[in-house]
Tab-separated table of C-alpha atoms and ligand atoms in Angstrom:
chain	number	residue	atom	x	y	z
A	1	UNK	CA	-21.069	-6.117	24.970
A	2	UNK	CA	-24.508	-4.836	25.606
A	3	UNK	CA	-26.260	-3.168	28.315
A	4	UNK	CA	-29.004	-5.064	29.313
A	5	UNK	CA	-32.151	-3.478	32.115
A	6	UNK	CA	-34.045	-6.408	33.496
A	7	UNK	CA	-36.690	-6.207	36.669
A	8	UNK	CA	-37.764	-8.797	38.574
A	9	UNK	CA	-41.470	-8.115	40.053
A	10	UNK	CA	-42.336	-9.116	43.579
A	11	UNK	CA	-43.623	-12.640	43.190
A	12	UNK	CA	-40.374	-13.940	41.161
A	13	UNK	CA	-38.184	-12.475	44.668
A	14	UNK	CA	-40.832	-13.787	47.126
A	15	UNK	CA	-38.319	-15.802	49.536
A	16	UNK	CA	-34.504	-16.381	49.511
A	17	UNK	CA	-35.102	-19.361	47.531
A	18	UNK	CA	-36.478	-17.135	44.625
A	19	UNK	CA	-34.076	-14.845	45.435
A	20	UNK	CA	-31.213	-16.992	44.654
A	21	UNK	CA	-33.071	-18.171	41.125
A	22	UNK	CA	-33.113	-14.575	40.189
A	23	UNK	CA	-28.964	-14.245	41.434
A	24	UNK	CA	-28.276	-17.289	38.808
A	25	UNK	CA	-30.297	-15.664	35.988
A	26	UNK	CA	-28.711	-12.517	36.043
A	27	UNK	CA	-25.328	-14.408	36.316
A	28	UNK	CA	-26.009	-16.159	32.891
A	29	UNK	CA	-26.724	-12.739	31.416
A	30	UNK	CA	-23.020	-11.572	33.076
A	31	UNK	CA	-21.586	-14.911	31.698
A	32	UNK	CA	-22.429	-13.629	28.564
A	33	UNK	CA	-20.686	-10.639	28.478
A	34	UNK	CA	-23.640	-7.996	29.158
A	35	UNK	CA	-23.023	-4.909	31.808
A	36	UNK	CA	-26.533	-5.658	33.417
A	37	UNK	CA	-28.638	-3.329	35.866
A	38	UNK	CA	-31.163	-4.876	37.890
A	39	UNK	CA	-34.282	-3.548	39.155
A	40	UNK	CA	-36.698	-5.440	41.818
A	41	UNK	CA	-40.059	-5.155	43.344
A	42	UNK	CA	-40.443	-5.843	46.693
A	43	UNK	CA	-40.880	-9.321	47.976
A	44	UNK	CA	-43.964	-11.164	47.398
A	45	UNK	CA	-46.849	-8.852	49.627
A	46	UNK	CA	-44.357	-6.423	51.288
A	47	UNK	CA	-46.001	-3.670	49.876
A	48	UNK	CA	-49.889	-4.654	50.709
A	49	UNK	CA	-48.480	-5.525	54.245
A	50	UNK	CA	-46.863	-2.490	54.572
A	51	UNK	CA	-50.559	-0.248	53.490
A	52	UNK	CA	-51.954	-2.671	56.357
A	53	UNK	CA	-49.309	-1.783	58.820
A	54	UNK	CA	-49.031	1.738	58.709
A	55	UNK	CA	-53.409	1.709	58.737
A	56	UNK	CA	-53.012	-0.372	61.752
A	57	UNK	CA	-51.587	2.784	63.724
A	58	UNK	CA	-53.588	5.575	61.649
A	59	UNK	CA	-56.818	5.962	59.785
A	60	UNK	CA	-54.804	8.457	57.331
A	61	UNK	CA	-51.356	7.909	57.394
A	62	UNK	CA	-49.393	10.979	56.283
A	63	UNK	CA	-48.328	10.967	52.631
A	64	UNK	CA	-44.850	11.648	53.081
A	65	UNK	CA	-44.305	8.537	55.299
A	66	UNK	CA	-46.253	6.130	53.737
A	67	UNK	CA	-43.558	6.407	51.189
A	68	UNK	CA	-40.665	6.268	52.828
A	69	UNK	CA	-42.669	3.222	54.923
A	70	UNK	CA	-43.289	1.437	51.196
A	71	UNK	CA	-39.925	2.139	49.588
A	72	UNK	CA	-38.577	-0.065	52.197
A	73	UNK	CA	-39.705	-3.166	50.697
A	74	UNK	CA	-37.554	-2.759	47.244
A	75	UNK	CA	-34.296	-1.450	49.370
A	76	UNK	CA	-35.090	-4.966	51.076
A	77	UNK	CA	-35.134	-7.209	47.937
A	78	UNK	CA	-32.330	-4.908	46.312
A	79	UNK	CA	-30.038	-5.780	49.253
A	80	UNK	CA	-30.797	-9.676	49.555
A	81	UNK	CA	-30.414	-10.174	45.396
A	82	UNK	CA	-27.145	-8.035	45.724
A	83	UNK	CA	-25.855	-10.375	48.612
A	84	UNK	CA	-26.800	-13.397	46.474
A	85	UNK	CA	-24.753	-12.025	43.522
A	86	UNK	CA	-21.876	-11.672	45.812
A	87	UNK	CA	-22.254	-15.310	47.215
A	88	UNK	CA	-22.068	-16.300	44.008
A	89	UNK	CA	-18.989	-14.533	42.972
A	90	UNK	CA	-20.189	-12.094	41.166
A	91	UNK	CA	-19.464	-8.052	42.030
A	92	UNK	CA	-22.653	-6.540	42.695
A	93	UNK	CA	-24.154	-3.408	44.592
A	94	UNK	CA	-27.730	-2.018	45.298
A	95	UNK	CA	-28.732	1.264	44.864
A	96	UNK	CA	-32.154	3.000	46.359
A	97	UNK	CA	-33.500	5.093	44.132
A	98	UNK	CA	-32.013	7.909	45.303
A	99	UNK	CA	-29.016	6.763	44.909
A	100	UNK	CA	-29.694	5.668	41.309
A	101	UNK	CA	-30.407	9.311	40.849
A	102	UNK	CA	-33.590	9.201	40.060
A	103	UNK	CA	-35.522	12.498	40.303
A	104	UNK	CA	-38.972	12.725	40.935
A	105	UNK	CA	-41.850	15.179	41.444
A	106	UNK	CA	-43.846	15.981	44.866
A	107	UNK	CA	-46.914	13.500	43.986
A	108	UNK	CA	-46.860	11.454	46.594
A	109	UNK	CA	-47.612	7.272	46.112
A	110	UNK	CA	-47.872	8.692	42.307
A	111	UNK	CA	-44.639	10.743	41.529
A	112	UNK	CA	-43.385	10.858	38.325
A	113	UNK	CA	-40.081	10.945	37.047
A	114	UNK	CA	-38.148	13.956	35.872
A	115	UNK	CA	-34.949	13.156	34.919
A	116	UNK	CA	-32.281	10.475	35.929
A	117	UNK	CA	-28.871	11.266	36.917
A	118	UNK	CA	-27.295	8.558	36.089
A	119	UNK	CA	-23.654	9.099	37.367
A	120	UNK	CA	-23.331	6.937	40.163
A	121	UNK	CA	-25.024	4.149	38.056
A	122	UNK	CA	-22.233	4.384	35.318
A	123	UNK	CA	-19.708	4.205	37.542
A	124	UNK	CA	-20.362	1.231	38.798
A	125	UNK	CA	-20.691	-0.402	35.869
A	126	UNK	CA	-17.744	0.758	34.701
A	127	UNK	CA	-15.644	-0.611	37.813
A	128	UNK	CA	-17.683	-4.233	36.675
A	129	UNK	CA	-20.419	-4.732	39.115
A	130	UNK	CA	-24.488	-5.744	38.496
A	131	UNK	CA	-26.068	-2.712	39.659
A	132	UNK	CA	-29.532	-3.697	41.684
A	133	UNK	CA	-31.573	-0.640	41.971
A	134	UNK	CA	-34.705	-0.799	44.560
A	135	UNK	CA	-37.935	-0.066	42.002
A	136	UNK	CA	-40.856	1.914	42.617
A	137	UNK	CA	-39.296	5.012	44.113
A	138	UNK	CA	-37.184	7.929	43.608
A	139	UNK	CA	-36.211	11.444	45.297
A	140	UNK	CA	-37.369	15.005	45.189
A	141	UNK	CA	-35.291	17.956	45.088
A	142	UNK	CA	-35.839	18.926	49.146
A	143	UNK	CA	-34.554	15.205	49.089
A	144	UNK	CA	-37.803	13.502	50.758
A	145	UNK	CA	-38.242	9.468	49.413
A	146	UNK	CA	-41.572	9.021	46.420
A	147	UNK	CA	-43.059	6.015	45.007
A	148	UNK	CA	-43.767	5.977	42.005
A	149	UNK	CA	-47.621	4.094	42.116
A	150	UNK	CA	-48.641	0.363	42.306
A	151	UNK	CA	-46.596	-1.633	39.774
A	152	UNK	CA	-43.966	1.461	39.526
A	153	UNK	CA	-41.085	-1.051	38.906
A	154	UNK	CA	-41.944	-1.449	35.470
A	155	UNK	CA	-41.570	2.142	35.299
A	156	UNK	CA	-38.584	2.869	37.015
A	157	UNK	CA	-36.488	-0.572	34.630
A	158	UNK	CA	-37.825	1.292	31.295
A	159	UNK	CA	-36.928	4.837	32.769
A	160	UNK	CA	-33.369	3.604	33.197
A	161	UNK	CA	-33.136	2.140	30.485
A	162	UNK	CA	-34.372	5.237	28.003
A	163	UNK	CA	-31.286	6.758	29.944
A	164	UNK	CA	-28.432	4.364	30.289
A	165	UNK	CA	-29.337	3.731	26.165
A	166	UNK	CA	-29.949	0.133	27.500
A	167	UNK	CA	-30.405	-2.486	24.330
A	168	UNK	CA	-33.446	-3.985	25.623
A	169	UNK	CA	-35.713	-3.952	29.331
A	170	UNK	CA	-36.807	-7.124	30.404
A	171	UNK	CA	-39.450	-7.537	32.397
A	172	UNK	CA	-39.375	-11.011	34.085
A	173	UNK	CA	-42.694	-11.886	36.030
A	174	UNK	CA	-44.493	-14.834	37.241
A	175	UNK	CA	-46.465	-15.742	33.312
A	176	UNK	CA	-44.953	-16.244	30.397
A	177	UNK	CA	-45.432	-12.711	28.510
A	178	UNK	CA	-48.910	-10.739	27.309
A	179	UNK	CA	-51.525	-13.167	26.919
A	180	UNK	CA	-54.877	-12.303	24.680
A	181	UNK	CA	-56.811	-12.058	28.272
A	182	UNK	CA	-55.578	-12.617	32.179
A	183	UNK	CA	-54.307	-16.636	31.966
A	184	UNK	CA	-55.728	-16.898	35.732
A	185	UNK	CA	-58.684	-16.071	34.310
A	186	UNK	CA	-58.618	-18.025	30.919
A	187	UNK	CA	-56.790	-20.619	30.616
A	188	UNK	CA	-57.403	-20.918	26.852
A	189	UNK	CA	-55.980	-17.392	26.020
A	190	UNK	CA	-52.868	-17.208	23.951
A	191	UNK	CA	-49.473	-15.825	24.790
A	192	UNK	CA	-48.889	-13.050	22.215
A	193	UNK	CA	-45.280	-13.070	20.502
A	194	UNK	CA	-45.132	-9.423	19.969
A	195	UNK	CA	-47.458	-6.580	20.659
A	196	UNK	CA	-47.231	-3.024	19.694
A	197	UNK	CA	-46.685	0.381	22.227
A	198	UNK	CA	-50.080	1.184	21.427
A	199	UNK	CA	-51.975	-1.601	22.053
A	200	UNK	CA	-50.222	-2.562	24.829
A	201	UNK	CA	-50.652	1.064	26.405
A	202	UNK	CA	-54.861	0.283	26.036
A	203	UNK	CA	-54.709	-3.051	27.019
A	204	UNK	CA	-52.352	-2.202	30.228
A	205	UNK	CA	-54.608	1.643	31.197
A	206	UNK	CA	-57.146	-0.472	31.290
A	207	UNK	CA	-56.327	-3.800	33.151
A	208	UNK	CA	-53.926	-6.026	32.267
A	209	UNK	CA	-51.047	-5.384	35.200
A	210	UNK	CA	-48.385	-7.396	33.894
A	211	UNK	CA	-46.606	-3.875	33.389
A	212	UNK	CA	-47.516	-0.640	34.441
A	213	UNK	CA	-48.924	1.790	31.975
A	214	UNK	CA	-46.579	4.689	32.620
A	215	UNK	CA	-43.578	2.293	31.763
A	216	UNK	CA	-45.013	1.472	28.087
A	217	UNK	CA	-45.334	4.795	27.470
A	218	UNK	CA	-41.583	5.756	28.446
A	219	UNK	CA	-41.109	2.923	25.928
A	220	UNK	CA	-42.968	4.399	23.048
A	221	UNK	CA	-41.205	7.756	23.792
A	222	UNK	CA	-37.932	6.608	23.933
A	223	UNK	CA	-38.184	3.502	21.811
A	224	UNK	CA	-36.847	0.927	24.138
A	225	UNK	CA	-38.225	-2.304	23.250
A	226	UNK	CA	-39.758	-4.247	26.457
A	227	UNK	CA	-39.662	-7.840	26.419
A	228	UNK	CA	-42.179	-9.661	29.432
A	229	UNK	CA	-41.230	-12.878	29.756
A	230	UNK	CA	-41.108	-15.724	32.769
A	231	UNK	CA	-38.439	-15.538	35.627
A	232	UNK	CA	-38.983	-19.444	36.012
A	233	UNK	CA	-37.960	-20.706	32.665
A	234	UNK	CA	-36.865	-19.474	29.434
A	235	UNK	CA	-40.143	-19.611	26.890
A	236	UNK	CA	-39.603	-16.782	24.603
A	237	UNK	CA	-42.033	-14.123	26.211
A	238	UNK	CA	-43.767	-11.240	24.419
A	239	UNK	CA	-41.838	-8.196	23.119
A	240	UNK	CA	-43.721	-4.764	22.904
A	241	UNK	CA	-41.798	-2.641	20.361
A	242	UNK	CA	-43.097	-0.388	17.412
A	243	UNK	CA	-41.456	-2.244	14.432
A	244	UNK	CA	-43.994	-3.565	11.795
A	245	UNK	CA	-46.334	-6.696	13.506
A	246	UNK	CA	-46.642	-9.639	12.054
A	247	UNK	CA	-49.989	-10.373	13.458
A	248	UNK	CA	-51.941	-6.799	12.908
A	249	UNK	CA	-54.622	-9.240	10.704
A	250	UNK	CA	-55.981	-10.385	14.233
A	251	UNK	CA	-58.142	-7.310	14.821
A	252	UNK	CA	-58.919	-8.269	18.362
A	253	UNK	CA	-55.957	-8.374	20.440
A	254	UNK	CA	-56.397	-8.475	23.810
A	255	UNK	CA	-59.940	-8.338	26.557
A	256	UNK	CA	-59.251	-6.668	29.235
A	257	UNK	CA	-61.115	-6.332	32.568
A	258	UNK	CA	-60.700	-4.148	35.820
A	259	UNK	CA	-62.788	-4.165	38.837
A	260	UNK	CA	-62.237	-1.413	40.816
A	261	UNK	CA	-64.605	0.786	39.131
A	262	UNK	CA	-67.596	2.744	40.980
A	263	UNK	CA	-70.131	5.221	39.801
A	264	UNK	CA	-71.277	9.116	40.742
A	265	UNK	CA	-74.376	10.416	39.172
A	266	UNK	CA	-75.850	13.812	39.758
A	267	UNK	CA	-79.668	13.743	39.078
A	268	UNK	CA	-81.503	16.720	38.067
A	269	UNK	CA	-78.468	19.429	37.203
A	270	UNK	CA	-79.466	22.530	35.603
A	271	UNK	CA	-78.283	22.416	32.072
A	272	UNK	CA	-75.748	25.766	31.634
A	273	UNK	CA	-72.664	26.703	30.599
A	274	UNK	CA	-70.001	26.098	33.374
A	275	UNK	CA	-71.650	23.196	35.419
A	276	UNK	CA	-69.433	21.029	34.694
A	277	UNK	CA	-66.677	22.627	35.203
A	278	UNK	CA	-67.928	23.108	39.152
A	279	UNK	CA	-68.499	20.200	39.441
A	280	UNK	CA	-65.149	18.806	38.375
A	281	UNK	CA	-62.861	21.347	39.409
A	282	UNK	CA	-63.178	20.714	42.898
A	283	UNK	CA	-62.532	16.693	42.269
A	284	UNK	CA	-58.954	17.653	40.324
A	285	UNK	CA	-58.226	19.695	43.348
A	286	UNK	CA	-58.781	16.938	46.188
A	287	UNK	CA	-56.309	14.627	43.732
A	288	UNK	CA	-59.622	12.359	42.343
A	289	UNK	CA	-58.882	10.831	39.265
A	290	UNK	CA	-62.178	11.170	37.125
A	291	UNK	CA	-62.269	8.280	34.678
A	292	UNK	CA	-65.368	8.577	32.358
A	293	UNK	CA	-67.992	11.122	32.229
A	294	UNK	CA	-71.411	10.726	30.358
A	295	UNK	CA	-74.055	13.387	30.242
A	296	UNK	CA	-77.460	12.327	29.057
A	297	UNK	CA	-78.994	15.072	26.808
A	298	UNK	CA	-81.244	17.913	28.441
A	299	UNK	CA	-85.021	17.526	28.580
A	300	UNK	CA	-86.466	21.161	29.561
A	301	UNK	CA	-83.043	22.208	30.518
A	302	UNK	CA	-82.342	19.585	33.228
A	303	UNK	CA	-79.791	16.798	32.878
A	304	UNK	CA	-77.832	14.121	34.494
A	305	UNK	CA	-74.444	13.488	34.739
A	306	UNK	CA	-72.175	10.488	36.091
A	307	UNK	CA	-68.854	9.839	36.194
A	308	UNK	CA	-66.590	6.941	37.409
A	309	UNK	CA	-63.876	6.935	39.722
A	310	UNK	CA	-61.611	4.228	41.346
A	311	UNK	CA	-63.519	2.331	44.635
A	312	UNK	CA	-61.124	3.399	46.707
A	313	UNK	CA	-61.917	7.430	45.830
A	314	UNK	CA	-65.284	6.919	46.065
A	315	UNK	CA	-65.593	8.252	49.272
A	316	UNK	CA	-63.943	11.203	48.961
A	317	UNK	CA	-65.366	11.857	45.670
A	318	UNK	CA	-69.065	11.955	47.356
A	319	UNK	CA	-67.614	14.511	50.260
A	320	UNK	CA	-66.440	16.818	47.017
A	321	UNK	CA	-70.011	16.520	45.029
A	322	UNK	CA	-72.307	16.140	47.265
A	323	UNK	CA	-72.314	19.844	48.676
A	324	UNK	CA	-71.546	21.142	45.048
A	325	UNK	CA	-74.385	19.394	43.625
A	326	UNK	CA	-76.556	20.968	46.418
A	327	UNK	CA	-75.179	24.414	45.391
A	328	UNK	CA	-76.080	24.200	41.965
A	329	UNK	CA	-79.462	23.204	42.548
A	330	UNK	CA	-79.198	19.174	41.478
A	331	UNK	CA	-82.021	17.766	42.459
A	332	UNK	CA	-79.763	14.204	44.206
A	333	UNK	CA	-76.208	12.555	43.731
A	334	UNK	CA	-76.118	8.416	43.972
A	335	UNK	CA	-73.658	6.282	43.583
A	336	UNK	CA	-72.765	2.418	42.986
A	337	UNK	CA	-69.437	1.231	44.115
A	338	UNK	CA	-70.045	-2.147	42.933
A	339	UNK	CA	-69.410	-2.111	39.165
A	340	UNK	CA	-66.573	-2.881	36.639
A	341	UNK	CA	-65.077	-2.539	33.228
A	342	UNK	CA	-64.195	-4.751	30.764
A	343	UNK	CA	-62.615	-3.766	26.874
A	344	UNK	CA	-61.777	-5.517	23.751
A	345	UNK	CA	-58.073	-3.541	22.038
A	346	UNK	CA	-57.273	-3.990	18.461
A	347	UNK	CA	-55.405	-1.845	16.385
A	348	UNK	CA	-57.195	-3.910	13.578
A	349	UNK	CA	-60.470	-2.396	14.668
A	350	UNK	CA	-59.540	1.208	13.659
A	351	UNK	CA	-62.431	2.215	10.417
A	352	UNK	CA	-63.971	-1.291	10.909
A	353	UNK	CA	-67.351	-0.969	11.707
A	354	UNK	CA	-69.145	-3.871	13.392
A	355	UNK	CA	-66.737	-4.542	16.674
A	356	UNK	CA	-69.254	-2.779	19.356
A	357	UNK	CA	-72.319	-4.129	17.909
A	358	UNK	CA	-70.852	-7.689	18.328
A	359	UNK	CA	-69.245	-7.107	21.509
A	360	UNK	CA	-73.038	-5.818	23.097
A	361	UNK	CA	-74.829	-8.248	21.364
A	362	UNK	CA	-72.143	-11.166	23.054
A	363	UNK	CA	-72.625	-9.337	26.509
A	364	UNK	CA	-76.665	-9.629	26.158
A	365	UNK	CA	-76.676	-12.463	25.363
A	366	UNK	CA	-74.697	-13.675	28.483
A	367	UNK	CA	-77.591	-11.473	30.123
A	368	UNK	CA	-75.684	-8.736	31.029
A	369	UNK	CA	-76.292	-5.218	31.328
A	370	UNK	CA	-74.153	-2.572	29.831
A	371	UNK	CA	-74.308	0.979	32.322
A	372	UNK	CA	-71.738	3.100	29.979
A	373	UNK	CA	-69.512	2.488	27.344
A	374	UNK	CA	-66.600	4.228	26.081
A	375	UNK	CA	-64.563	3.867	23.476
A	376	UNK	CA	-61.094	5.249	21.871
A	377	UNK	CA	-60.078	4.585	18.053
A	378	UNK	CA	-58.287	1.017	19.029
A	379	UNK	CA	-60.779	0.388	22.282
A	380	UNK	CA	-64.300	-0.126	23.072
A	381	UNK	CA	-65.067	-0.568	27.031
A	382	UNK	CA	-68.502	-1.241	28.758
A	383	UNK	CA	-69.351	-0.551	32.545
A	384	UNK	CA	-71.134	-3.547	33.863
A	385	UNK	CA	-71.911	-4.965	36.953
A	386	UNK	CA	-68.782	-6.011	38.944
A	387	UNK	CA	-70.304	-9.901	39.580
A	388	UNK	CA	-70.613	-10.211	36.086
A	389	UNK	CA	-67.134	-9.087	34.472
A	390	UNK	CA	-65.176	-12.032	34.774
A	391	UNK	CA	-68.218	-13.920	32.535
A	392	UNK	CA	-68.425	-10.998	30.167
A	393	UNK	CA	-64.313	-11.706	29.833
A	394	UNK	CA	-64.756	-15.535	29.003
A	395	UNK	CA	-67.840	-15.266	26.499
A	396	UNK	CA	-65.708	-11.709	24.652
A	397	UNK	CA	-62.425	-13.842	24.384
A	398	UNK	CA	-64.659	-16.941	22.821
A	399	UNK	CA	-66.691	-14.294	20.684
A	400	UNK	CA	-63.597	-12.881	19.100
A	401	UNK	CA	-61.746	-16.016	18.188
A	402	UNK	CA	-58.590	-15.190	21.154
A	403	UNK	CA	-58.466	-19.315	21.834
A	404	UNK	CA	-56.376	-19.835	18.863
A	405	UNK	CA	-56.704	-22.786	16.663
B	1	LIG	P1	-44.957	-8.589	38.929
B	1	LIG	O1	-45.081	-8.788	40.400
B	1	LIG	O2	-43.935	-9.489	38.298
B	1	LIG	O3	-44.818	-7.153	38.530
B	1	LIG	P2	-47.796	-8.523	38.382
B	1	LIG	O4	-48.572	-9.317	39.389
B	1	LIG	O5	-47.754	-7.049	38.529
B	1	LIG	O6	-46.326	-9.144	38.306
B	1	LIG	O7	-48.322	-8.860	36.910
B	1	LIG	C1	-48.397	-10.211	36.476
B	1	LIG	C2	-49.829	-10.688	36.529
B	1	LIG	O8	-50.603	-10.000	35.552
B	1	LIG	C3	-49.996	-12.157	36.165
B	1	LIG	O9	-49.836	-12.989	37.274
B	1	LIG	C4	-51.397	-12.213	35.554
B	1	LIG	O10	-52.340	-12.813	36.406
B	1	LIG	C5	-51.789	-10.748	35.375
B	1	LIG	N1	-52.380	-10.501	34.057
B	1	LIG	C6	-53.582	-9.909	33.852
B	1	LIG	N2	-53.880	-9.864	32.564
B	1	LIG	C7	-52.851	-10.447	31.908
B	1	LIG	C8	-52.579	-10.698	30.527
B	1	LIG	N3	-53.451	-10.340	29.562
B	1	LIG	N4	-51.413	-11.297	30.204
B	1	LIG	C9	-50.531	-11.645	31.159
B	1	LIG	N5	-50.734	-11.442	32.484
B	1	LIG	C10	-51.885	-10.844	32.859
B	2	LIG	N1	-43.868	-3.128	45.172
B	2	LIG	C1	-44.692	-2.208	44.451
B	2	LIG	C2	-46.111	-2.736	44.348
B	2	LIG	O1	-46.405	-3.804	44.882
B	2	LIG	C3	-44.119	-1.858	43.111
B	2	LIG	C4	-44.029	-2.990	42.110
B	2	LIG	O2	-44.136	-4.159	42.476
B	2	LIG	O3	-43.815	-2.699	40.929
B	2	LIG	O4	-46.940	-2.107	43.770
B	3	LIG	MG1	-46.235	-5.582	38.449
């Protein structure tokens, strides 16, 4: 008998209909002898309508409600799925996260996990029920309700099962597994079999959301393989683990594209020790996430810098600089909120030289301008204009041979 962690994310529970499909999957797994916890997203859009509602009644809704107003939606798909176990004659109980015991920091709409009591849990399973915990969300000390960030199921099914010592998470979703680029976006790109923690960490940091960063990494830590696969039929899926890989030869694995990128420079800073560090300071403090910073080398002791952000910090990014830059004697601070990224992974294209130059020579030749690039040892990424992403995605995936034969 194995313990088995699968999650069901919010389009595969959109309406009872989906809800009872999910109830008769989980019931084959119990058929076949496996204690099985359940966790679910919420259904379909809960959670964007939910962001709409509560900025219906307030330009800033408070932090602390806004979470208990979006952890809602998975205590509402937990319930339904647990009633549609029952129907079918199965024992089953939801949990909030809370009541899963899982213990988070103070960061709200981001908290993290700290630990996972995972008493009440056990218990259950011992006395022979499916255990359906609400995702996304857990519980501070002073006992106030945190979610966990957009896509936090993922996270909280490989949390659980790094400490149940689950056999396997499976994430079931509306494609078939991890495809060499988004499917919506290119219908040629392959499904891969099996991908490794690290490549799948790149590929889903920067853009591919069919799992949540954070929950990849729990999986590296703790070495719980994750297998994505389709809640709609059984086609074999894609299994991230860190055994050996078959397909490592493939040096390209994945492209990988994310729009919500936007761009702060400061023009005309004074060139001396500690600049940087007012001008960043002050964005870690307000809780903006700086993604990539390029300064452009000093001519007479006067440079630029720039620095991306997410769109929707953009705004509160330019309140933080803006004064600073003033203060330090910058001589103006622009920005460009319509841009995005898009990145090749491969852990094949470690000490192989040749990858960038072909990837920039593909994107000008598609006429496209490259505004910053970075890169990490299995990762190059450009900055280009947002209207021109998805094209640079199609012409990268043809360039490096992703179609297949
Ligand atoms: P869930 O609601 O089940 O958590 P998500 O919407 O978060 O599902 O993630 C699944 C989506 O991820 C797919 O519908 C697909 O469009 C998108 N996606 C983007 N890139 C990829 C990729 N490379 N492989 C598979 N899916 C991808
Ligand atoms: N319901 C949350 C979201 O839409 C969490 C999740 O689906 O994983 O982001
Ligand atoms: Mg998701």
């Amino acid at each position: 008998m194995a313990l088995i962690v699968q999650k069901y994310g919010g389009s595969s529970v959109a309406d009872a209909g989906k809800i009872k499909n999910v109830a008769r999957r989980i019931a084959q797994t119990r058929d076949k002898g496996n204690q099985v916890v359940v966790v679910v997203s919420a259904m379909g859009d809960t959670t964007d309508d939910l962001i709409k509602m509560a900025h219906q009644v307030t330009g800033r809704p408070a932090d602390r409600e806004l979470d208990v107003l979006l952890s809602t939606g998975e205590l509402v798909s937990s319930t339904l799925l647990a009633m549609a176990l029952r129907d079918k004659g199965y024992e089953a109980i939801s949990l909030s996260g809370a009541q899963a015991g899982i213990k988070t920091d103070t960061t709200y709409s981001s908290a993290r996990i700290r630990d996972i009591d995972p008493a009440r849990v056990v218990k259950e399973l011992k006395a022979g029920r499916v255990v359906i915990v609400a995702g996304f969300q857990g519980i501070t000390e002073e006992m106030d309700v945190t979610t966990l960030g957009r896509g936090g199921s993922d996270t909280t099914a490989v949390a659980l099962a790094a400490r149940l010592g689950a056999e396997i998470c499976q994430l079931y979703t509306d494609v078939e597994g991890v495809y060499t680029a988004d499917p919506r976006l290119v219908p040629e790109a392959q499904k891969l079999t099996e991908i490794g923690y690290e490549e799948m960490l790149e590929l889903a940091s920067y853009g591919v959301k069919v799992i949540h960063p954070r929950a990849v990494e729990l999986g590296e830590l703790f070495n719980i393989p994750i297998l994505i696969a389709s809640s709609y039929n059984d086609s074999p899926g894609t299994l991230i683990h860190g055994g050996a890989l078959m397909e490592v030869r493939n040096k390209v694995r994945g492209v990988t594209y994310d729009l919500d990128v936007a761009k702060v420079t400061v023009i005309g800073v004074p060139d001396r020790p500690g600049i940087a560090a007012t001008l960043f300071e002050p964005l870690a403090k307000g809780g903006i996430s700086v993604d990539t910073i390029v300064q452009n080398a000093s001519i007479e002791n006067i440079t630029d810098l720039t620095f991306t952000v997410a769109k929707s910090q953009l705004t509160k990014a330019m309140e933080v600089v803006g004064p600073i830059a003033r203060s330090i004697g910058a001589r103006e601070c622009v920005s460009d909120a319509k841009l995005g990224k898009v990145s090749i992974v491969g852990t094949g294209m470690q000490n192989t030289p040749g990858y960038a130059a072909r990837m920039f020579r593909t994107l000008s030749e598609q006429g496209i301008n490259i505004q910053l690039i970075t890169t990490s040892e299995i990762r190059i990424t450009c900055i280009i204009d947002e209207a021109r992403v998805k094209d640079a995605v199609r012409a990268l995936h043809k360039m490096f041979e992703l179609e297949g034969k």
